[in-house]
Tab-separated table of C-alpha atoms in Angstrom:
chain	number	residue	atom	x	y	z
A	1	UNK	CA	-28.496	71.206	-58.066
A	2	UNK	CA	-26.891	71.734	-61.447
A	3	UNK	CA	-23.124	72.017	-61.620
A	4	UNK	CA	-22.597	70.881	-65.191
A	5	UNK	CA	-24.717	71.995	-68.128
A	6	UNK	CA	-23.392	69.919	-71.006
A	7	UNK	CA	-21.171	67.005	-71.891
A	8	UNK	CA	-18.709	69.622	-73.153
A	9	UNK	CA	-18.220	70.635	-69.493
A	10	UNK	CA	-17.360	67.035	-68.599
A	11	UNK	CA	-15.107	66.570	-71.625
A	12	UNK	CA	-13.195	69.780	-70.812
A	13	UNK	CA	-12.375	68.349	-67.395
A	14	UNK	CA	-11.474	64.885	-68.693
A	15	UNK	CA	-9.282	66.148	-71.499
A	16	UNK	CA	-7.804	68.847	-69.259
A	17	UNK	CA	-6.747	66.153	-66.815
A	18	UNK	CA	-5.223	64.032	-69.569
A	19	UNK	CA	-3.323	66.840	-71.254
A	20	UNK	CA	-2.600	68.601	-67.935
A	21	UNK	CA	-4.250	71.882	-68.970
A	22	UNK	CA	-7.113	71.901	-66.474
A	23	UNK	CA	-6.526	74.889	-64.194
A	24	UNK	CA	-5.741	73.729	-60.657
A	25	UNK	CA	-8.683	75.699	-59.133
A	26	UNK	CA	-11.016	73.723	-61.421
A	27	UNK	CA	-9.818	70.396	-59.942
A	28	UNK	CA	-12.662	70.234	-57.412
A	29	UNK	CA	-14.416	67.291	-55.762
A	30	UNK	CA	-17.098	67.459	-58.478
A	31	UNK	CA	-14.409	67.642	-61.176
A	32	UNK	CA	-12.720	64.507	-59.815
A	33	UNK	CA	-15.949	62.574	-60.342
A	34	UNK	CA	-16.623	64.240	-63.705
A	35	UNK	CA	-13.165	63.135	-64.879
A	36	UNK	CA	-13.768	59.627	-63.535
A	37	UNK	CA	-17.055	59.340	-65.426
A	38	UNK	CA	-15.483	60.703	-68.610
A	39	UNK	CA	-12.544	58.293	-68.398
A	40	UNK	CA	-14.863	55.356	-67.725
A	41	UNK	CA	-17.014	56.157	-70.751
A	42	UNK	CA	-14.475	57.549	-73.222
A	43	UNK	CA	-11.120	56.071	-72.178
A	44	UNK	CA	-11.988	52.726	-70.555
A	45	UNK	CA	-8.688	51.231	-71.707
A	46	UNK	CA	-6.768	53.680	-69.524
A	47	UNK	CA	-8.897	52.699	-66.538
A	48	UNK	CA	-8.611	48.969	-67.252
A	49	UNK	CA	-4.832	49.244	-67.589
A	50	UNK	CA	-4.523	51.009	-64.250
A	51	UNK	CA	-3.300	54.269	-65.779
A	52	UNK	CA	-5.476	56.624	-63.706
A	53	UNK	CA	-2.859	56.947	-60.961
A	54	UNK	CA	-0.137	57.905	-63.421
A	55	UNK	CA	-2.464	60.430	-65.064
A	56	UNK	CA	-3.290	62.108	-61.757
A	57	UNK	CA	0.323	62.111	-60.570
A	58	UNK	CA	1.437	63.751	-63.825
A	59	UNK	CA	-1.359	66.312	-63.580
A	60	UNK	CA	-0.385	67.143	-59.981
A	61	UNK	CA	3.228	67.780	-60.973
A	62	UNK	CA	2.230	69.798	-64.053
A	63	UNK	CA	0.076	72.089	-61.918
A	64	UNK	CA	2.776	72.685	-59.317
A	65	UNK	CA	1.832	69.946	-56.880
A	66	UNK	CA	3.758	67.078	-55.394
A	67	UNK	CA	3.109	63.384	-54.931
A	68	UNK	CA	4.615	62.303	-51.648
A	69	UNK	CA	3.607	60.812	-48.310
A	70	UNK	CA	1.937	64.046	-47.227
A	71	UNK	CA	0.134	65.245	-50.348
A	72	UNK	CA	-0.851	64.728	-53.915
A	73	UNK	CA	-1.899	61.375	-55.295
A	74	UNK	CA	-3.756	59.003	-52.929
A	75	UNK	CA	-4.226	55.437	-54.197
A	76	UNK	CA	-7.025	54.309	-51.871
A	77	UNK	CA	-9.110	57.419	-52.485
A	78	UNK	CA	-8.573	57.165	-56.243
A	79	UNK	CA	-9.449	53.472	-56.472
A	80	UNK	CA	-12.511	53.910	-54.245
A	81	UNK	CA	-13.677	56.926	-56.231
A	82	UNK	CA	-13.219	55.169	-59.571
A	83	UNK	CA	-15.135	52.131	-58.301
A	84	UNK	CA	-17.925	54.352	-56.945
A	85	UNK	CA	-18.122	56.309	-60.221
A	86	UNK	CA	-18.261	53.058	-62.218
A	87	UNK	CA	-21.041	51.734	-59.991
A	88	UNK	CA	-22.963	54.972	-60.359
A	89	UNK	CA	-22.464	55.024	-64.140
A	90	UNK	CA	-23.868	51.483	-64.471
A	91	UNK	CA	-27.230	52.737	-63.153
A	92	UNK	CA	-27.868	54.710	-66.340
A	93	UNK	CA	-28.540	53.742	-69.960
A	94	UNK	CA	-25.486	54.238	-72.173
A	95	UNK	CA	-26.971	57.215	-73.987
A	96	UNK	CA	-27.548	59.243	-70.804
A	97	UNK	CA	-25.561	62.476	-70.993
A	98	UNK	CA	-22.562	62.425	-68.676
A	99	UNK	CA	-23.352	65.888	-67.338
A	100	UNK	CA	-26.680	64.559	-66.060
A	101	UNK	CA	-24.995	61.577	-64.399
A	102	UNK	CA	-22.296	63.806	-62.892
A	103	UNK	CA	-24.901	66.176	-61.459
A	104	UNK	CA	-26.816	63.229	-59.973
A	105	UNK	CA	-23.606	61.828	-58.501
A	106	UNK	CA	-22.639	65.159	-56.924
A	107	UNK	CA	-26.165	65.488	-55.463
A	108	UNK	CA	-25.853	62.000	-53.917
A	109	UNK	CA	-23.936	61.134	-50.733
A	110	UNK	CA	-20.846	60.693	-52.954
A	111	UNK	CA	-20.950	64.429	-53.534
A	112	UNK	CA	-20.008	65.029	-49.921
A	113	UNK	CA	-16.217	65.257	-49.576
A	114	UNK	CA	-16.261	63.080	-46.447
A	115	UNK	CA	-18.175	60.181	-48.024
A	116	UNK	CA	-15.217	57.821	-47.714
A	117	UNK	CA	-15.319	58.135	-43.922
A	118	UNK	CA	-18.485	56.026	-43.959
A	119	UNK	CA	-16.218	53.100	-44.919
A	120	UNK	CA	-12.745	53.952	-43.608
A	121	UNK	CA	-11.655	55.299	-40.257
A	122	UNK	CA	-9.812	58.596	-40.561
A	123	UNK	CA	-6.475	57.114	-39.359
A	124	UNK	CA	-6.628	54.274	-41.882
A	125	UNK	CA	-7.786	56.385	-44.841
A	126	UNK	CA	-5.223	59.111	-44.271
A	127	UNK	CA	-2.328	56.780	-43.527
A	128	UNK	CA	0.790	56.659	-45.661
A	129	UNK	CA	-0.034	53.041	-46.520
A	130	UNK	CA	-3.447	54.095	-47.923
A	131	UNK	CA	-1.838	56.904	-49.895
A	132	UNK	CA	0.709	54.519	-51.423
A	133	UNK	CA	-1.581	51.551	-52.127
A	134	UNK	CA	-5.109	50.214	-51.850
A	135	UNK	CA	-6.294	49.536	-48.306
A	136	UNK	CA	-9.677	47.906	-47.840
A	137	UNK	CA	-12.195	49.718	-45.644
A	138	UNK	CA	-12.162	49.020	-41.931
A	139	UNK	CA	-15.611	50.304	-40.882
A	140	UNK	CA	-17.952	48.531	-43.276
A	141	UNK	CA	-17.713	46.786	-46.644
A	142	UNK	CA	-17.331	48.945	-49.674
A	143	UNK	CA	-20.348	48.356	-51.952
A	144	UNK	CA	-18.430	48.736	-55.198
């Protein structure tokens, strides 16, 4: 399955997230991982400094969303997704095009929106505490 056709597709998502110009309908499950891969490869300092949450919260507000206990930014999902994307990225040589990696990731079990429920129970993952801060999985250890 091919979703992305070039690294320009991935860069458009990553930069659109950073500058808050990515259209909200384009902020899909696949786009979340594309942005994660782009940030990990091209803006690792932002990831290392823990800026991803602030970037997503700002994007949500800029596109008409909210960040509260019911919607918007979710810390546990973001941290888990960034760790999973980093683990996936490490499988490939550094020169591998990001669009290829993103397509492989989306075709993997991570491409299924419910992949986190293999590690977290629904009540724990969708709790206010998990939205506000990192909560470790309660079903099985997280491999990343």
